[in-house]
Amino acid sequence: MMESPSTSMGPIARAIAYGIDRHPTWHFRLGVVLGDGCGRLSLSRSEILEQFSECWEGLDDPRGGNAVVHDFYELLPIALCTVLCGGQGAVDRALFAKAKEPFLRSFLKLENGPPSHDSFSRLFRSLDPEQFRASFQRFMAKFSKGCQGVVAIDGKVLRRSFDRASGKSALNMVSAWGCEQRLVLAQIATDTKSNEIPAVPKLLEMLALKGTIVTADALHCQRDTAAQIVEQGGEYALALKANQSAIYDDVKLFFEDPECAAVAGPALVETSRDRIETRTATVWTDVGWLEKNHRWPALAAIGRVVRVRETGEKTSSETAYHRLSQVLRRTGSTPSSAAPGRLKTACTGGSMWR
């Protein structure tokens, strides 16, 4: 007997199961993964299935005999769509398949109707984990080729991954978040926080960076990382903090100099419940002196973002400095007025990680 949607699914997935499919992100996410990479389901049924199946070559179908009722390469995209829309287990997948049968038939045959929760359960209990991991990484690598916009690199500790009984430390994950796609494009697990630095180059190798701006916090702002981003056709907007004191001090002194000619752009104001955050960005592109002193790969500009947060009666401020490989300039602008709006977009595009 299937669980009630109210107990088995989150609010977004429940809305989808009941046919309320107007959530602002779910059509876009499905279009990104199963469509043309830009949020549109514009490919034909055969093209969608062919591209999807190619990514999962090497993943064996573990079912046999009477268990093979539904096509292997039809169960996988249904499960993927369910996860994107907030579902989790086999019951959620079956509920999604039944509620969205007309949509799924636009690119799947479903010759035996929507799969039951038993069909999903039998399949995913038997899949080889290593084969699935390798295939899924290949799928995300192919998907990332069409990605544009900001890609945020950051490391996080997985909640509740510490095992006291066996003495295992918490699991650290280094992830690449596609801000426009609103999806994790790639992930690599590391044993400790200190191992994140050598993991970033491997993570970047899994991505197609042409046409993207890569952001990262100060821990990952290494010269080799910056050079690799540029070599792969991307641009960077890398945080600058006191752990690299020489270049940090120079940039900070430049922007704090009363005679500094850099002019801040229009403020960006965002509200979230009881919090108001105002960001003001300044970009300066005449950085020949900085490049000469510090030899930073492909350095084209430096930027400053001032954040002022108001929560109730409390007000706090934070100033962040960044290195940029791309000259963000408006037509006819001077070096002091190089487009700060794009800096705010790049440097706050990874807000999911904050």
Short mmCIF file of N, CA and C in Angstrom, two decimals, residues 36-129:
data_model
loop_
_atom_site.label_atom_id
_atom_site.label_comp_id
_atom_site.label_asym_id
_atom_site.label_seq_id
_atom_site.Cartn_x
_atom_site.Cartn_y
_atom_site.Cartn_z
N ASP A 36 17.79 20.91 -23.56
CA ASP A 36 18.93 21.44 -24.30
C ASP A 36 19.99 22.05 -23.41
N GLY A 37 19.88 21.87 -22.07
CA GLY A 37 20.86 22.42 -21.15
C GLY A 37 20.59 23.84 -20.74
N CYS A 38 19.57 24.47 -21.34
CA CYS A 38 19.23 25.86 -21.03
C CYS A 38 17.84 25.99 -20.44
N GLY A 39 17.24 24.86 -20.03
CA GLY A 39 15.95 24.93 -19.40
C GLY A 39 14.79 24.69 -20.35
N ARG A 40 15.06 24.20 -21.57
CA ARG A 40 13.97 23.99 -22.53
C ARG A 40 13.92 22.52 -22.95
N LEU A 41 12.73 21.95 -22.92
CA LEU A 41 12.54 20.58 -23.40
C LEU A 41 12.25 20.63 -24.90
N SER A 42 13.26 20.99 -25.68
CA SER A 42 13.06 21.24 -27.10
C SER A 42 13.49 20.06 -27.99
N LEU A 43 14.12 19.03 -27.40
CA LEU A 43 14.57 17.89 -28.19
C LEU A 43 13.42 16.91 -28.41
N SER A 44 13.57 16.09 -29.44
CA SER A 44 12.55 15.08 -29.70
C SER A 44 12.70 13.93 -28.70
N ARG A 45 11.66 13.07 -28.64
CA ARG A 45 11.69 11.94 -27.70
C ARG A 45 12.91 11.07 -27.94
N SER A 46 13.18 10.73 -29.20
CA SER A 46 14.30 9.84 -29.50
C SER A 46 15.64 10.49 -29.15
N GLU A 47 15.76 11.80 -29.37
CA GLU A 47 17.01 12.49 -29.05
C GLU A 47 17.24 12.53 -27.54
N ILE A 48 16.17 12.77 -26.78
CA ILE A 48 16.30 12.80 -25.33
C ILE A 48 16.76 11.45 -24.80
N LEU A 49 16.09 10.38 -25.25
CA LEU A 49 16.42 9.04 -24.75
C LEU A 49 17.82 8.62 -25.19
N GLU A 50 18.19 8.98 -26.42
CA GLU A 50 19.51 8.59 -26.92
C GLU A 50 20.61 9.27 -26.12
N GLN A 51 20.47 10.58 -25.89
CA GLN A 51 21.49 11.30 -25.12
C GLN A 51 21.53 10.81 -23.68
N PHE A 52 20.37 10.55 -23.11
CA PHE A 52 20.32 10.10 -21.73
C PHE A 52 20.94 8.71 -21.60
N SER A 53 20.63 7.81 -22.52
CA SER A 53 21.12 6.43 -22.45
C SER A 53 22.63 6.37 -22.62
N GLU A 54 23.19 7.24 -23.47
CA GLU A 54 24.64 7.25 -23.70
C GLU A 54 25.41 7.50 -22.41
N CYS A 55 24.84 8.33 -21.56
CA CYS A 55 25.53 8.68 -20.31
C CYS A 55 25.59 7.50 -19.35
N TRP A 56 24.65 6.56 -19.47
CA TRP A 56 24.54 5.48 -18.50
C TRP A 56 25.07 4.15 -19.05
N GLU A 57 25.80 4.23 -20.15
CA GLU A 57 26.44 3.01 -20.66
C GLU A 57 27.48 2.54 -19.64
N GLY A 58 27.50 1.28 -19.37
CA GLY A 58 28.39 0.74 -18.35
C GLY A 58 27.68 0.47 -17.03
N LEU A 59 26.44 0.96 -16.91
CA LEU A 59 25.63 0.66 -15.74
C LEU A 59 24.73 -0.52 -16.08
N ASP A 60 24.98 -1.67 -15.47
CA ASP A 60 24.25 -2.90 -15.79
C ASP A 60 22.87 -2.90 -15.16
N ASP A 61 21.90 -3.42 -15.90
CA ASP A 61 20.55 -3.62 -15.37
C ASP A 61 20.57 -4.91 -14.55
N PRO A 62 20.40 -4.84 -13.22
CA PRO A 62 20.54 -6.03 -12.38
C PRO A 62 19.31 -6.92 -12.35
N ARG A 63 18.23 -6.48 -12.97
CA ARG A 63 16.99 -7.25 -12.91
C ARG A 63 17.03 -8.44 -13.88
N GLY A 64 16.20 -9.41 -13.61
CA GLY A 64 16.13 -10.57 -14.49
C GLY A 64 14.78 -11.24 -14.40
N GLY A 65 14.46 -12.06 -15.39
CA GLY A 65 13.21 -12.82 -15.38
C GLY A 65 11.99 -11.92 -15.45
N ASN A 66 11.00 -12.22 -14.59
CA ASN A 66 9.73 -11.49 -14.60
C ASN A 66 9.84 -10.08 -14.04
N ALA A 67 11.00 -9.75 -13.48
CA ALA A 67 11.16 -8.42 -12.88
C ALA A 67 11.29 -7.33 -13.93
N VAL A 68 11.63 -7.72 -15.19
CA VAL A 68 11.85 -6.74 -16.25
C VAL A 68 10.51 -6.41 -16.91
N VAL A 69 9.77 -5.52 -16.30
CA VAL A 69 8.48 -5.08 -16.84
C VAL A 69 8.62 -3.72 -17.51
N HIS A 70 9.46 -2.88 -16.94
CA HIS A 70 9.64 -1.52 -17.44
C HIS A 70 11.07 -1.34 -17.96
N ASP A 71 11.20 -0.53 -18.99
CA ASP A 71 12.49 -0.29 -19.61
C ASP A 71 13.46 0.36 -18.62
N PHE A 72 14.67 -0.17 -18.58
CA PHE A 72 15.70 0.32 -17.66
C PHE A 72 15.94 1.82 -17.84
N TYR A 73 16.04 2.24 -19.11
CA TYR A 73 16.35 3.64 -19.40
C TYR A 73 15.12 4.55 -19.32
N GLU A 74 13.99 3.99 -18.92
CA GLU A 74 12.82 4.82 -18.61
C GLU A 74 12.67 5.00 -17.10
N LEU A 75 13.08 3.99 -16.34
CA LEU A 75 13.02 4.12 -14.88
C LEU A 75 14.00 5.17 -14.37
N LEU A 76 15.18 5.24 -14.98
CA LEU A 76 16.20 6.19 -14.52
C LEU A 76 15.77 7.65 -14.65
N PRO A 77 15.26 8.09 -15.83
CA PRO A 77 14.85 9.50 -15.91
C PRO A 77 13.66 9.83 -15.02
N ILE A 78 12.75 8.87 -14.79
CA ILE A 78 11.63 9.13 -13.88
C ILE A 78 12.16 9.37 -12.47
N ALA A 79 13.12 8.53 -12.05
CA ALA A 79 13.71 8.71 -10.72
C ALA A 79 14.43 10.05 -10.62
N LEU A 80 15.14 10.42 -11.68
CA LEU A 80 15.86 11.69 -11.68
C LEU A 80 14.89 12.87 -11.59
N CYS A 81 13.81 12.82 -12.36
CA CYS A 81 12.81 13.89 -12.33
C CYS A 81 12.18 14.01 -10.95
N THR A 82 11.94 12.87 -10.32
CA THR A 82 11.34 12.88 -8.98
C THR A 82 12.25 13.58 -7.98
N VAL A 83 13.54 13.27 -8.04
CA VAL A 83 14.50 13.90 -7.11
C VAL A 83 14.54 15.41 -7.35
N LEU A 84 14.56 15.82 -8.61
CA LEU A 84 14.61 17.25 -8.92
C LEU A 84 13.38 17.99 -8.40
N CYS A 85 12.27 17.28 -8.26
CA CYS A 85 11.03 17.91 -7.83
C CYS A 85 10.75 17.70 -6.35
N GLY A 86 11.70 17.16 -5.61
CA GLY A 86 11.55 17.08 -4.16
C GLY A 86 11.27 15.70 -3.61
N GLY A 87 11.10 14.69 -4.46
CA GLY A 87 10.84 13.34 -3.99
C GLY A 87 12.10 12.65 -3.50
N GLN A 88 11.93 11.53 -2.80
CA GLN A 88 13.09 10.84 -2.24
C GLN A 88 13.09 9.34 -2.54
N GLY A 89 12.14 8.60 -2.00
CA GLY A 89 12.18 7.15 -2.10
C GLY A 89 11.36 6.58 -3.24
N ALA A 90 11.20 5.23 -3.21
CA ALA A 90 10.49 4.51 -4.27
C ALA A 90 9.02 4.92 -4.34
N VAL A 91 8.40 5.15 -3.18
CA VAL A 91 6.99 5.57 -3.16
C VAL A 91 6.83 6.91 -3.84
N ASP A 92 7.75 7.83 -3.60
CA ASP A 92 7.70 9.14 -4.24
C ASP A 92 7.82 9.01 -5.76
N ARG A 93 8.70 8.12 -6.21
CA ARG A 93 8.90 7.94 -7.66
C ARG A 93 7.64 7.41 -8.32
N ALA A 94 7.01 6.43 -7.68
CA ALA A 94 5.79 5.87 -8.24
C ALA A 94 4.67 6.91 -8.26
N LEU A 95 4.57 7.69 -7.20
CA LEU A 95 3.55 8.72 -7.12
C LEU A 95 3.77 9.79 -8.19
N PHE A 96 5.03 10.16 -8.39
CA PHE A 96 5.36 11.14 -9.43
C PHE A 96 5.02 10.58 -10.81
N ALA A 97 5.38 9.33 -11.06
CA ALA A 97 5.12 8.72 -12.38
C ALA A 97 3.63 8.70 -12.69
N LYS A 98 2.82 8.41 -11.69
CA LYS A 98 1.37 8.35 -11.91
C LYS A 98 0.79 9.75 -12.10
N ALA A 99 1.23 10.71 -11.28
CA ALA A 99 0.68 12.07 -11.35
C ALA A 99 1.11 12.78 -12.62
N LYS A 100 2.30 12.49 -13.13
CA LYS A 100 2.86 13.20 -14.28
C LYS A 100 2.96 12.30 -15.52
N GLU A 101 2.09 11.32 -15.62
CA GLU A 101 2.13 10.41 -16.77
C GLU A 101 2.03 11.14 -18.10
N PRO A 102 1.13 12.12 -18.29
CA PRO A 102 1.09 12.83 -19.58
C PRO A 102 2.41 13.51 -19.92
N PHE A 103 3.02 14.14 -18.93
CA PHE A 103 4.31 14.79 -19.17
C PHE A 103 5.38 13.77 -19.53
N LEU A 104 5.46 12.66 -18.79
CA LEU A 104 6.48 11.65 -19.04
C LEU A 104 6.32 11.00 -20.40
N ARG A 105 5.07 10.85 -20.84
CA ARG A 105 4.84 10.24 -22.17
C ARG A 105 5.26 11.16 -23.31
N SER A 106 5.59 12.41 -23.00
CA SER A 106 6.07 13.30 -24.05
C SER A 106 7.48 12.92 -24.50
N PHE A 107 8.20 12.12 -23.69
CA PHE A 107 9.53 11.67 -24.11
C PHE A 107 9.81 10.21 -23.72
N LEU A 108 8.86 9.53 -23.04
CA LEU A 108 9.00 8.12 -22.72
C LEU A 108 7.81 7.35 -23.30
N LYS A 109 8.01 6.08 -23.59
CA LYS A 109 6.93 5.26 -24.14
C LYS A 109 5.99 4.74 -23.06
N LEU A 110 6.55 4.27 -21.93
CA LEU A 110 5.75 3.71 -20.84
C LEU A 110 4.75 2.67 -21.37
N GLU A 111 5.27 1.66 -22.07
CA GLU A 111 4.44 0.64 -22.70
C GLU A 111 3.58 -0.13 -21.71
N ASN A 112 4.07 -0.27 -20.47
CA ASN A 112 3.31 -1.00 -19.44
C ASN A 112 2.75 -0.07 -18.37
N GLY A 113 2.58 1.20 -18.73
CA GLY A 113 2.02 2.15 -17.80
C GLY A 113 3.05 2.68 -16.81
N PRO A 114 2.63 3.53 -15.89
CA PRO A 114 3.56 4.07 -14.89
C PRO A 114 4.11 2.96 -13.99
N PRO A 115 5.40 2.97 -13.69
CA PRO A 115 5.98 1.94 -12.82
C PRO A 115 5.46 2.06 -11.38
N SER A 116 5.37 0.92 -10.70
CA SER A 116 4.96 0.90 -9.30
C SER A 116 6.16 1.17 -8.40
N HIS A 117 5.90 1.39 -7.11
CA HIS A 117 7.01 1.61 -6.19
C HIS A 117 7.87 0.36 -6.05
N ASP A 118 7.29 -0.84 -6.24
CA ASP A 118 8.07 -2.07 -6.19
C ASP A 118 9.10 -2.12 -7.32
N SER A 119 8.71 -1.63 -8.51
CA SER A 119 9.64 -1.63 -9.64
C SER A 119 10.86 -0.77 -9.35
N PHE A 120 10.65 0.40 -8.78
CA PHE A 120 11.77 1.27 -8.42
C PHE A 120 12.59 0.67 -7.29
N SER A 121 11.92 0.09 -6.31
CA SER A 121 12.62 -0.48 -5.16
C SER A 121 13.53 -1.63 -5.58
N ARG A 122 13.01 -2.55 -6.41
CA ARG A 122 13.82 -3.70 -6.86
C ARG A 122 15.05 -3.23 -7.63
N LEU A 123 14.86 -2.20 -8.47
CA LEU A 123 15.96 -1.74 -9.29
C LEU A 123 17.06 -1.09 -8.45
N PHE A 124 16.69 -0.13 -7.63
CA PHE A 124 17.70 0.65 -6.92
C PHE A 124 18.33 -0.11 -5.76
N ARG A 125 17.68 -1.14 -5.26
CA ARG A 125 18.32 -1.99 -4.25
C ARG A 125 19.42 -2.83 -4.86
N SER A 126 19.32 -3.11 -6.15
CA SER A 126 20.24 -4.05 -6.79
C SER A 126 21.33 -3.39 -7.62
N LEU A 127 21.24 -2.10 -7.87
CA LEU A 127 22.24 -1.42 -8.70
C LEU A 127 23.62 -1.48 -8.04
N ASP A 128 24.64 -1.63 -8.86
CA ASP A 128 26.01 -1.61 -8.38
C ASP A 128 26.40 -0.17 -8.04
N PRO A 129 26.74 0.13 -6.78
CA PRO A 129 27.01 1.51 -6.38
C PRO A 129 28.17 2.16 -7.15
#
